Amino acid sequence: MSASITLAGESQIALKQSLQQPLIVTQFIFANVPGLDPTKPLDRAAGKPPAEQIVHVYTIPEKNAGYVNPNQVVYSAQLGSDIGDWDFNWVGLEDADGILFAASSVPLQQKRRNIPPEQIGNNVTRNFLVAFDGAMQLTGVKIDASTWQHDFTVRLAGIDERERLSNRNLYGRAFFFSDSLMFEKAETGYQINGGTAYVEGIRVAIAKAEAVQEVIPVGKICLDVCLERQLNDRVAAWKVVFGEQADYTDAAGVRHYCVPIADFISPTNIVDLRDPEPVGGALIKYLASRTGDYPSLRARATTKADVGLGNLPNAISDDPATNSSQIVASTAALNKLQKQVGDSMTGMVAGFAISWAPEGWLKCNGAAVSRTTYARLFALLGAHYGAGDGSTTFNLPDMRGLFPRGWDDGRGLDPGRAFGAYQDMLIQSHNHGASAGEVGNHLHAAWTDAQGEHSHAAWTDVQGNHQHTAPRAQNNNVGGGSPNFTTANLQNGTTAPTDWAGAHAHNVGIGAAGAHGHNVGIDWAGAHSHAISVAAAGGAETRPRNLSLLFCIKY
């Protein structure tokens, strides 16, 4: 679009430079001016359109202004799909003083708001580049425009083209999945089958068969495919054309690719010209599942004909026992050898330093396994270690927590032991001798501790009620001159009772013994011995030092 700084804008530039004030451009003005011819230069002396013609005003964020060089600055308006609906053919820039600084005219443009599902809105971006001496300094724009000004139209078109070329390298000129896009006769006319195809890298996907309404002329029928602009996107578009048709570029600059899909000879004779591949899912899975040879790519292993091996007499042998450096072992020989090795090991038990069974082995855990799947192992073990469910399974040996032991097989070290039988832990019977040395007659010395100087208390027994008798004195009524006295004069010289003494005790004193000891004698013990007790030792089982491994059996 042509853009010009208005006369008012030039005056504003001169004024701001003379006053050394910044020129601040603040907003875009969008207008729909009736009768405006975008091919003619704008009237630079004209002002803003009248208010009724202005359809939108956009305030410029600071980040939407950048400099290209010291004399060029660019302003950007970004209108999202939430803005609309209106048309415009005139765009202007206005500064902070309300001066129309620059303006441009464009062919009538539509700005529509997104109103799903009926209306798909559009985004609009408009950039204004203004150039004058000292533009960067006067406007105060300090952001390099190269950091945010991109031509996304070119960028997105480049992405589309790179994707097309990548698909072209993968699928070639044309690639049809099974009967996709096949031209054929239908009940009421003719149709193009639904499905997916790639034409020159453009993916064409048709959800269901679509009728071809035209009158079909005799001759080639081609599929015309292109990437067509639709709103803000480019999508694959196709149509059916008749006759020989080469690739071409239309008036809008869009490249069309044309490939023949059928030869219409007559309504009853239609020749399919596609080169379909029976792809029913992911392409990589389809390619991986292919068997046989492609015309230009060998998909199998090299054959003997490729290297002339058949020209060598006796060059191949199926016998795994052949020992010649001049003969090549065949696949059959290798398979026989592998079977011989595998069969010879079936039933072998080995310890592994890993916690899972390797390929071709089963854990010796007593599990019930299929008699069919492990038929060879079952043929050797049978139900020796358990019959499983009695019909479809059998049990494996259970080596968990056990040490292996060689079968006695008649030697006599482990007599009576059945082959493959479990044996619990055991300690061989044995005695432990114990004794104490005999001693002759002898004495055992004994003593008491030496005591310091001390006294020993002594006492008499407590007496009950009793009497004391005393002889009577001659010719005197007083007995013995003591406090005791008689109660009568007895002339016959006999004794007489005294007063009752009452219950009493008599204390006895004993003198200090001095420091001394007391010797104790002990009788002879005689010849004798002493019993001895032996305490138990050890844990729950008898075992040597060991390492736990996983035992497995070869099947």
PDB file of C-alpha atoms in Angstrom, residues 46-265:
ATOM      1  CA  ALA A  46      -6.299  16.349   3.680  1.00  0.00           C
ATOM      2  CA  GLY A  47      -7.083  15.712   7.302  1.00  0.00           C
ATOM      3  CA  LYS A  48      -8.756  12.778   9.024  1.00  0.00           C
ATOM      4  CA  PRO A  49     -11.952  11.365   7.520  1.00  0.00           C
ATOM      5  CA  PRO A  50     -15.142  12.444   9.257  1.00  0.00           C
ATOM      6  CA  ALA A  51     -16.172  10.535  12.387  1.00  0.00           C
ATOM      7  CA  GLU A  52     -18.927   8.592  10.607  1.00  0.00           C
ATOM      8  CA  GLN A  53     -16.326   7.068   8.236  1.00  0.00           C
ATOM      9  CA  ILE A  54     -13.901   6.019  10.997  1.00  0.00           C
ATOM     10  CA  VAL A  55     -14.517   2.331  11.801  1.00  0.00           C
ATOM     11  CA  HIS A  56     -11.798   1.588  14.375  1.00  0.00           C
ATOM     12  CA  VAL A  57      -9.063   3.291  16.404  1.00  0.00           C
ATOM     13  CA  TYR A  58      -6.080   1.215  17.607  1.00  0.00           C
ATOM     14  CA  THR A  59      -3.767   2.464  20.361  1.00  0.00           C
ATOM     15  CA  ILE A  60      -0.157   1.533  19.609  1.00  0.00           C
ATOM     16  CA  PRO A  61       1.622  -0.340  22.464  1.00  0.00           C
ATOM     17  CA  GLU A  62       5.185   0.782  23.101  1.00  0.00           C
ATOM     18  CA  LYS A  63       6.473  -2.630  22.036  1.00  0.00           C
ATOM     19  CA  ASN A  64       4.813  -2.209  18.606  1.00  0.00           C
ATOM     20  CA  ALA A  65       7.212   0.518  17.509  1.00  0.00           C
ATOM     21  CA  GLY A  66      10.738  -0.150  16.294  1.00  0.00           C
ATOM     22  CA  TYR A  67      13.519   1.449  14.302  1.00  0.00           C
ATOM     23  CA  VAL A  68      14.919   0.107  11.044  1.00  0.00           C
ATOM     24  CA  ASN A  69      17.806   2.587  10.941  1.00  0.00           C
ATOM     25  CA  PRO A  70      18.383   6.096  12.409  1.00  0.00           C
ATOM     26  CA  ASN A  71      16.133   7.633   9.712  1.00  0.00           C
ATOM     27  CA  GLN A  72      13.342   5.025   9.543  1.00  0.00           C
ATOM     28  CA  VAL A  73      10.837   3.838  12.173  1.00  0.00           C
ATOM     29  CA  VAL A  74       7.957   1.374  11.842  1.00  0.00           C
ATOM     30  CA  TYR A  75       4.661   1.153  13.710  1.00  0.00           C
ATOM     31  CA  SER A  76       2.517  -2.004  13.852  1.00  0.00           C
ATOM     32  CA  ALA A  77      -1.198  -2.629  14.481  1.00  0.00           C
ATOM     33  CA  GLN A  78      -2.242  -6.186  15.357  1.00  0.00           C
ATOM     34  CA  LEU A  79      -5.974  -6.797  15.276  1.00  0.00           C
ATOM     35  CA  GLY A  80      -7.115 -10.191  16.600  1.00  0.00           C
ATOM     36  CA  SER A  81     -10.123 -12.219  15.562  1.00  0.00           C
ATOM     37  CA  ASP A  82     -12.090 -10.769  18.491  1.00  0.00           C
ATOM     38  CA  ILE A  83     -12.403  -7.437  16.625  1.00  0.00           C
ATOM     39  CA  GLY A  84     -15.003  -6.708  13.924  1.00  0.00           C
ATOM     40  CA  ASP A  85     -17.117  -6.574  11.881  1.00  0.00           C
ATOM     41  CA  TRP A  86     -16.136  -3.676   9.585  1.00  0.00           C
ATOM     42  CA  ASP A  87     -14.509  -2.822   6.225  1.00  0.00           C
ATOM     43  CA  PHE A  88     -11.708  -0.333   5.615  1.00  0.00           C
ATOM     44  CA  ASN A  89      -9.793   1.242   2.716  1.00  0.00           C
ATOM     45  CA  TRP A  90      -7.911   4.006   4.551  1.00  0.00           C
ATOM     46  CA  VAL A  91      -5.342   3.798   7.368  1.00  0.00           C
ATOM     47  CA  GLY A  92      -3.727   6.737   9.153  1.00  0.00           C
ATOM     48  CA  LEU A  93      -1.263   7.457  11.987  1.00  0.00           C
ATOM     49  CA  GLU A  94      -2.053  10.095  14.604  1.00  0.00           C
ATOM     50  CA  ASP A  95       0.335  11.590  17.175  1.00  0.00           C
ATOM     51  CA  ALA A  96      -0.226  12.567  20.807  1.00  0.00           C
ATOM     52  CA  ASP A  97      -1.232  16.112  19.756  1.00  0.00           C
ATOM     53  CA  GLY A  98      -4.044  14.778  17.550  1.00  0.00           C
ATOM     54  CA  ILE A  99      -2.171  15.583  14.301  1.00  0.00           C
ATOM     55  CA  LEU A 100      -2.656  13.222  11.340  1.00  0.00           C
ATOM     56  CA  PHE A 101       0.977  12.320  10.817  1.00  0.00           C
ATOM     57  CA  ALA A 102       0.780   9.819   7.904  1.00  0.00           C
ATOM     58  CA  ALA A 103      -1.883   8.067   5.823  1.00  0.00           C
ATOM     59  CA  SER A 104      -2.326   5.391   3.178  1.00  0.00           C
ATOM     60  CA  SER A 105      -5.078   3.913   1.035  1.00  0.00           C
ATOM     61  CA  VAL A 106      -5.724   0.238   0.314  1.00  0.00           C
ATOM     62  CA  PRO A 107      -8.270  -1.803  -1.650  1.00  0.00           C
ATOM     63  CA  LEU A 108     -11.351  -2.392   0.451  1.00  0.00           C
ATOM     64  CA  GLN A 109     -10.459  -4.887   3.224  1.00  0.00           C
ATOM     65  CA  GLN A 110     -12.754  -6.938   5.443  1.00  0.00           C
ATOM     66  CA  LYS A 111     -12.173  -7.324   9.174  1.00  0.00           C
ATOM     67  CA  ARG A 112     -14.384  -9.970  10.645  1.00  0.00           C
ATOM     68  CA  ARG A 113     -14.823 -11.180  14.201  1.00  0.00           C
ATOM     69  CA  ASN A 114     -14.758 -14.872  15.048  1.00  0.00           C
ATOM     70  CA  ILE A 115     -18.349 -16.037  15.714  1.00  0.00           C
ATOM     71  CA  PRO A 116     -18.261 -19.856  15.650  1.00  0.00           C
ATOM     72  CA  PRO A 117     -19.600 -21.906  14.091  1.00  0.00           C
ATOM     73  CA  GLU A 118     -21.250 -19.645  11.535  1.00  0.00           C
ATOM     74  CA  GLN A 119     -18.394 -17.175  11.033  1.00  0.00           C
ATOM     75  CA  ILE A 120     -14.660 -17.727  11.107  1.00  0.00           C
ATOM     76  CA  GLY A 121     -12.923 -14.462  11.997  1.00  0.00           C
ATOM     77  CA  ASN A 122      -9.632 -13.137  10.656  1.00  0.00           C
ATOM     78  CA  ASN A 123      -6.560 -11.431  12.070  1.00  0.00           C
ATOM     79  CA  VAL A 124      -5.207  -8.235  10.513  1.00  0.00           C
ATOM     80  CA  THR A 125      -1.719  -6.788  10.871  1.00  0.00           C
ATOM     81  CA  ARG A 126      -0.793  -3.395   9.384  1.00  0.00           C
ATOM     82  CA  ASN A 127       2.684  -1.849   9.489  1.00  0.00           C
ATOM     83  CA  PHE A 128       3.539   1.794   8.796  1.00  0.00           C
ATOM     84  CA  LEU A 129       7.120   2.619   7.830  1.00  0.00           C
ATOM     85  CA  VAL A 130       7.898   6.349   8.026  1.00  0.00           C
ATOM     86  CA  ALA A 131      11.205   7.842   6.936  1.00  0.00           C
ATOM     87  CA  PHE A 132      12.716  11.267   7.637  1.00  0.00           C
ATOM     88  CA  ASP A 133      16.047  12.561   8.876  1.00  0.00           C
ATOM     89  CA  GLY A 134      16.541  11.844  12.558  1.00  0.00           C
ATOM     90  CA  ALA A 135      13.340   9.775  12.799  1.00  0.00           C
ATOM     91  CA  MET A 136      14.722   7.413  15.451  1.00  0.00           C
ATOM     92  CA  GLN A 137      15.940  10.218  17.694  1.00  0.00           C
ATOM     93  CA  LEU A 138      12.832  12.417  17.306  1.00  0.00           C
ATOM     94  CA  THR A 139      10.294   9.628  17.961  1.00  0.00           C
ATOM     95  CA  GLY A 140      12.302   8.141  20.832  1.00  0.00           C
ATOM     96  CA  VAL A 141      11.889   4.618  19.435  1.00  0.00           C
ATOM     97  CA  LYS A 142      14.632   2.433  20.932  1.00  0.00           C
ATOM     98  CA  ILE A 143      13.522  -1.104  19.945  1.00  0.00           C
ATOM     99  CA  ASP A 144      15.194  -2.735  16.954  1.00  0.00           C
ATOM    100  CA  ALA A 145      12.386  -3.640  14.543  1.00  0.00           C
ATOM    101  CA  SER A 146      14.270  -6.763  13.458  1.00  0.00           C
ATOM    102  CA  THR A 147      13.407  -8.341  16.821  1.00  0.00           C
ATOM    103  CA  TRP A 148       9.656  -8.392  16.113  1.00  0.00           C
ATOM    104  CA  GLN A 149       8.895  -7.486  12.518  1.00  0.00           C
ATOM    105  CA  HIS A 150       8.520 -10.719  10.535  1.00  0.00           C
ATOM    106  CA  ASP A 151       6.799 -11.501   7.275  1.00  0.00           C
ATOM    107  CA  PHE A 152       4.791 -14.487   8.493  1.00  0.00           C
ATOM    108  CA  THR A 153       3.193 -14.976   5.073  1.00  0.00           C
ATOM    109  CA  VAL A 154       6.569 -15.858   3.610  1.00  0.00           C
ATOM    110  CA  ARG A 155       7.519 -17.815   6.705  1.00  0.00           C
ATOM    111  CA  LEU A 156       4.383 -19.975   6.722  1.00  0.00           C
ATOM    112  CA  ALA A 157       4.530 -20.538   2.972  1.00  0.00           C
ATOM    113  CA  GLY A 158       8.090 -21.787   3.447  1.00  0.00           C
ATOM    114  CA  ILE A 159       6.942 -24.231   6.103  1.00  0.00           C
ATOM    115  CA  ASP A 160       4.203 -25.557   3.825  1.00  0.00           C
ATOM    116  CA  GLU A 161       6.647 -26.038   0.968  1.00  0.00           C
ATOM    117  CA  ARG A 162       9.193 -27.856   3.132  1.00  0.00           C
ATOM    118  CA  GLU A 163       6.489 -30.237   4.348  1.00  0.00           C
ATOM    119  CA  ARG A 164       5.339 -30.848   0.766  1.00  0.00           C
ATOM    120  CA  LEU A 165       8.866 -31.636  -0.377  1.00  0.00           C
ATOM    121  CA  SER A 166       9.420 -33.988   2.570  1.00  0.00           C
ATOM    122  CA  ASN A 167       6.263 -35.884   1.661  1.00  0.00           C
ATOM    123  CA  ARG A 168       7.345 -35.879  -1.992  1.00  0.00           C
ATOM    124  CA  ASN A 169      10.607 -37.560  -1.038  1.00  0.00           C
ATOM    125  CA  LEU A 170       8.723 -40.193   0.933  1.00  0.00           C
ATOM    126  CA  TYR A 171       5.741 -40.933  -1.320  1.00  0.00           C
ATOM    127  CA  GLY A 172       7.011 -39.923  -4.724  1.00  0.00           C
ATOM    128  CA  ARG A 173       4.950 -38.274  -7.459  1.00  0.00           C
ATOM    129  CA  ALA A 174       1.695 -39.992  -6.461  1.00  0.00           C
ATOM    130  CA  PHE A 175       0.834 -42.516  -3.764  1.00  0.00           C
ATOM    131  CA  PHE A 176      -2.651 -44.002  -3.285  1.00  0.00           C
ATOM    132  CA  PHE A 177      -3.667 -46.011  -0.217  1.00  0.00           C
ATOM    133  CA  SER A 178      -5.547 -49.089  -1.488  1.00  0.00           C
ATOM    134  CA  ASP A 179      -8.640 -47.928  -3.440  1.00  0.00           C
ATOM    135  CA  SER A 180      -8.422 -44.316  -2.263  1.00  0.00           C
ATOM    136  CA  LEU A 181      -9.477 -41.683  -4.865  1.00  0.00           C
ATOM    137  CA  MET A 182     -10.245 -44.339  -7.473  1.00  0.00           C
ATOM    138  CA  PHE A 183     -12.532 -43.181 -10.287  1.00  0.00           C
ATOM    139  CA  GLU A 184     -15.341 -45.709 -10.722  1.00  0.00           C
ATOM    140  CA  LYS A 185     -18.913 -46.183 -11.840  1.00  0.00           C
ATOM    141  CA  ALA A 186     -21.549 -45.759  -9.128  1.00  0.00           C
ATOM    142  CA  GLU A 187     -25.254 -46.661  -9.017  1.00  0.00           C
ATOM    143  CA  THR A 188     -26.382 -43.321 -10.437  1.00  0.00           C
ATOM    144  CA  GLY A 189     -23.272 -42.149 -12.240  1.00  0.00           C
ATOM    145  CA  TYR A 190     -19.589 -41.902 -11.411  1.00  0.00           C
ATOM    146  CA  GLN A 191     -17.650 -41.117  -8.250  1.00  0.00           C
ATOM    147  CA  ILE A 192     -14.247 -40.617  -6.646  1.00  0.00           C
ATOM    148  CA  ASN A 193     -13.737 -43.038  -3.782  1.00  0.00           C
ATOM    149  CA  GLY A 194     -12.964 -41.721  -0.308  1.00  0.00           C
ATOM    150  CA  GLY A 195      -9.560 -42.318   1.268  1.00  0.00           C
ATOM    151  CA  THR A 196      -6.078 -40.840   1.397  1.00  0.00           C
ATOM    152  CA  ALA A 197      -3.471 -40.141  -1.249  1.00  0.00           C
ATOM    153  CA  TYR A 198      -0.349 -38.015  -1.699  1.00  0.00           C
ATOM    154  CA  VAL A 199       0.096 -36.080  -4.926  1.00  0.00           C
ATOM    155  CA  GLU A 200       3.450 -34.307  -5.228  1.00  0.00           C
ATOM    156  CA  GLY A 201       3.661 -34.340  -1.416  1.00  0.00           C
ATOM    157  CA  ILE A 202       0.216 -32.778  -0.868  1.00  0.00           C
ATOM    158  CA  ARG A 203      -1.989 -34.970   1.327  1.00  0.00           C
ATOM    159  CA  VAL A 204      -5.485 -35.400  -0.099  1.00  0.00           C
ATOM    160  CA  ALA A 205      -7.972 -36.934   2.340  1.00  0.00           C
ATOM    161  CA  ILE A 206     -11.613 -37.524   1.342  1.00  0.00           C
ATOM    162  CA  ALA A 207     -13.927 -38.722   4.097  1.00  0.00           C
ATOM    163  CA  LYS A 208     -16.368 -40.503   1.776  1.00  0.00           C
ATOM    164  CA  ALA A 209     -17.001 -41.066  -1.919  1.00  0.00           C
ATOM    165  CA  GLU A 210     -17.953 -37.925  -3.873  1.00  0.00           C
ATOM    166  CA  ALA A 211     -20.027 -37.925  -7.049  1.00  0.00           C
ATOM    167  CA  VAL A 212     -18.649 -36.605 -10.344  1.00  0.00           C
ATOM    168  CA  GLN A 213     -21.532 -34.729 -11.943  1.00  0.00           C
ATOM    169  CA  GLU A 214     -19.937 -33.766 -15.278  1.00  0.00           C
ATOM    170  CA  VAL A 215     -20.468 -35.591 -18.512  1.00  0.00           C
ATOM    171  CA  ILE A 216     -17.480 -37.902 -18.811  1.00  0.00           C
ATOM    172  CA  PRO A 217     -15.629 -37.603 -22.123  1.00  0.00           C
ATOM    173  CA  VAL A 218     -13.574 -40.402 -23.560  1.00  0.00           C
ATOM    174  CA  GLY A 219      -9.914 -40.138 -22.586  1.00  0.00           C
ATOM    175  CA  LYS A 220      -7.735 -39.530 -19.568  1.00  0.00           C
ATOM    176  CA  ILE A 221      -9.190 -38.434 -16.227  1.00  0.00           C
ATOM    177  CA  CYS A 222      -6.794 -36.525 -13.987  1.00  0.00           C
ATOM    178  CA  LEU A 223      -6.737 -35.355 -10.387  1.00  0.00           C
ATOM    179  CA  ASP A 224      -5.797 -31.665 -10.061  1.00  0.00           C
ATOM    180  CA  VAL A 225      -4.326 -30.968  -6.582  1.00  0.00           C
ATOM    181  CA  CYS A 226      -3.001 -27.750  -5.019  1.00  0.00           C
ATOM    182  CA  LEU A 227      -2.513 -25.913  -1.706  1.00  0.00           C
ATOM    183  CA  GLU A 228      -5.264 -23.302  -1.785  1.00  0.00           C
ATOM    184  CA  ARG A 229      -5.491 -20.159   0.356  1.00  0.00           C
ATOM    185  CA  GLN A 230      -8.531 -20.222   2.661  1.00  0.00           C
ATOM    186  CA  LEU A 231      -8.766 -17.319   5.116  1.00  0.00           C
ATOM    187  CA  ASN A 232      -5.512 -17.458   7.101  1.00  0.00           C
ATOM    188  CA  ASP A 233      -4.636 -20.996   6.128  1.00  0.00           C
ATOM    189  CA  ARG A 234      -3.504 -22.997   3.118  1.00  0.00           C
ATOM    190  CA  VAL A 235      -5.309 -26.290   2.676  1.00  0.00           C
ATOM    191  CA  ALA A 236      -5.245 -29.112   0.148  1.00  0.00           C
ATOM    192  CA  ALA A 237      -7.812 -28.718  -2.645  1.00  0.00           C
ATOM    193  CA  TRP A 238      -8.600 -31.096  -5.509  1.00  0.00           C
ATOM    194  CA  LYS A 239     -10.820 -31.409  -8.550  1.00  0.00           C
ATOM    195  CA  VAL A 240     -11.334 -33.813 -11.434  1.00  0.00           C
ATOM    196  CA  VAL A 241     -10.185 -32.623 -14.888  1.00  0.00           C
ATOM    197  CA  PHE A 242     -10.480 -34.376 -18.213  1.00  0.00           C
ATOM    198  CA  GLY A 243      -7.889 -34.938 -20.890  1.00  0.00           C
ATOM    199  CA  GLU A 244      -4.122 -34.802 -20.685  1.00  0.00           C
ATOM    200  CA  GLN A 245      -3.185 -32.126 -18.158  1.00  0.00           C
ATOM    201  CA  ALA A 246       0.301 -30.988 -17.180  1.00  0.00           C
ATOM    202  CA  ASP A 247       1.206 -29.197 -13.944  1.00  0.00           C
ATOM    203  CA  TYR A 248       0.555 -25.452 -14.065  1.00  0.00           C
ATOM    204  CA  THR A 249       0.492 -22.207 -12.018  1.00  0.00           C
ATOM    205  CA  ASP A 250      -2.796 -20.311 -11.865  1.00  0.00           C
ATOM    206  CA  ALA A 251      -3.376 -16.540 -11.952  1.00  0.00           C
ATOM    207  CA  ALA A 252      -3.078 -16.287  -8.133  1.00  0.00           C
ATOM    208  CA  GLY A 253       0.395 -17.837  -8.262  1.00  0.00           C
ATOM    209  CA  VAL A 254      -0.765 -21.204  -6.848  1.00  0.00           C
ATOM    210  CA  ARG A 255       0.980 -24.293  -8.228  1.00  0.00           C
ATOM    211  CA  HIS A 256      -1.311 -27.148  -9.404  1.00  0.00           C
ATOM    212  CA  TYR A 257      -0.192 -30.770  -9.793  1.00  0.00           C
ATOM    213  CA  CYS A 258      -2.103 -33.076 -12.154  1.00  0.00           C
ATOM    214  CA  VAL A 259      -1.840 -36.880 -12.156  1.00  0.00           C
ATOM    215  CA  PRO A 260      -3.898 -39.336 -14.283  1.00  0.00           C
ATOM    216  CA  ILE A 261      -6.135 -41.627 -12.266  1.00  0.00           C
ATOM    217  CA  ALA A 262      -8.223 -43.345 -14.960  1.00  0.00           C
ATOM    218  CA  ASP A 263      -8.645 -43.892 -18.686  1.00  0.00           C
ATOM    219  CA  PHE A 264     -12.325 -43.604 -19.658  1.00  0.00           C
ATOM    220  CA  ILE A 265     -12.681 -45.812 -22.721  1.00  0.00           C
TER     221      ILE A 265
END
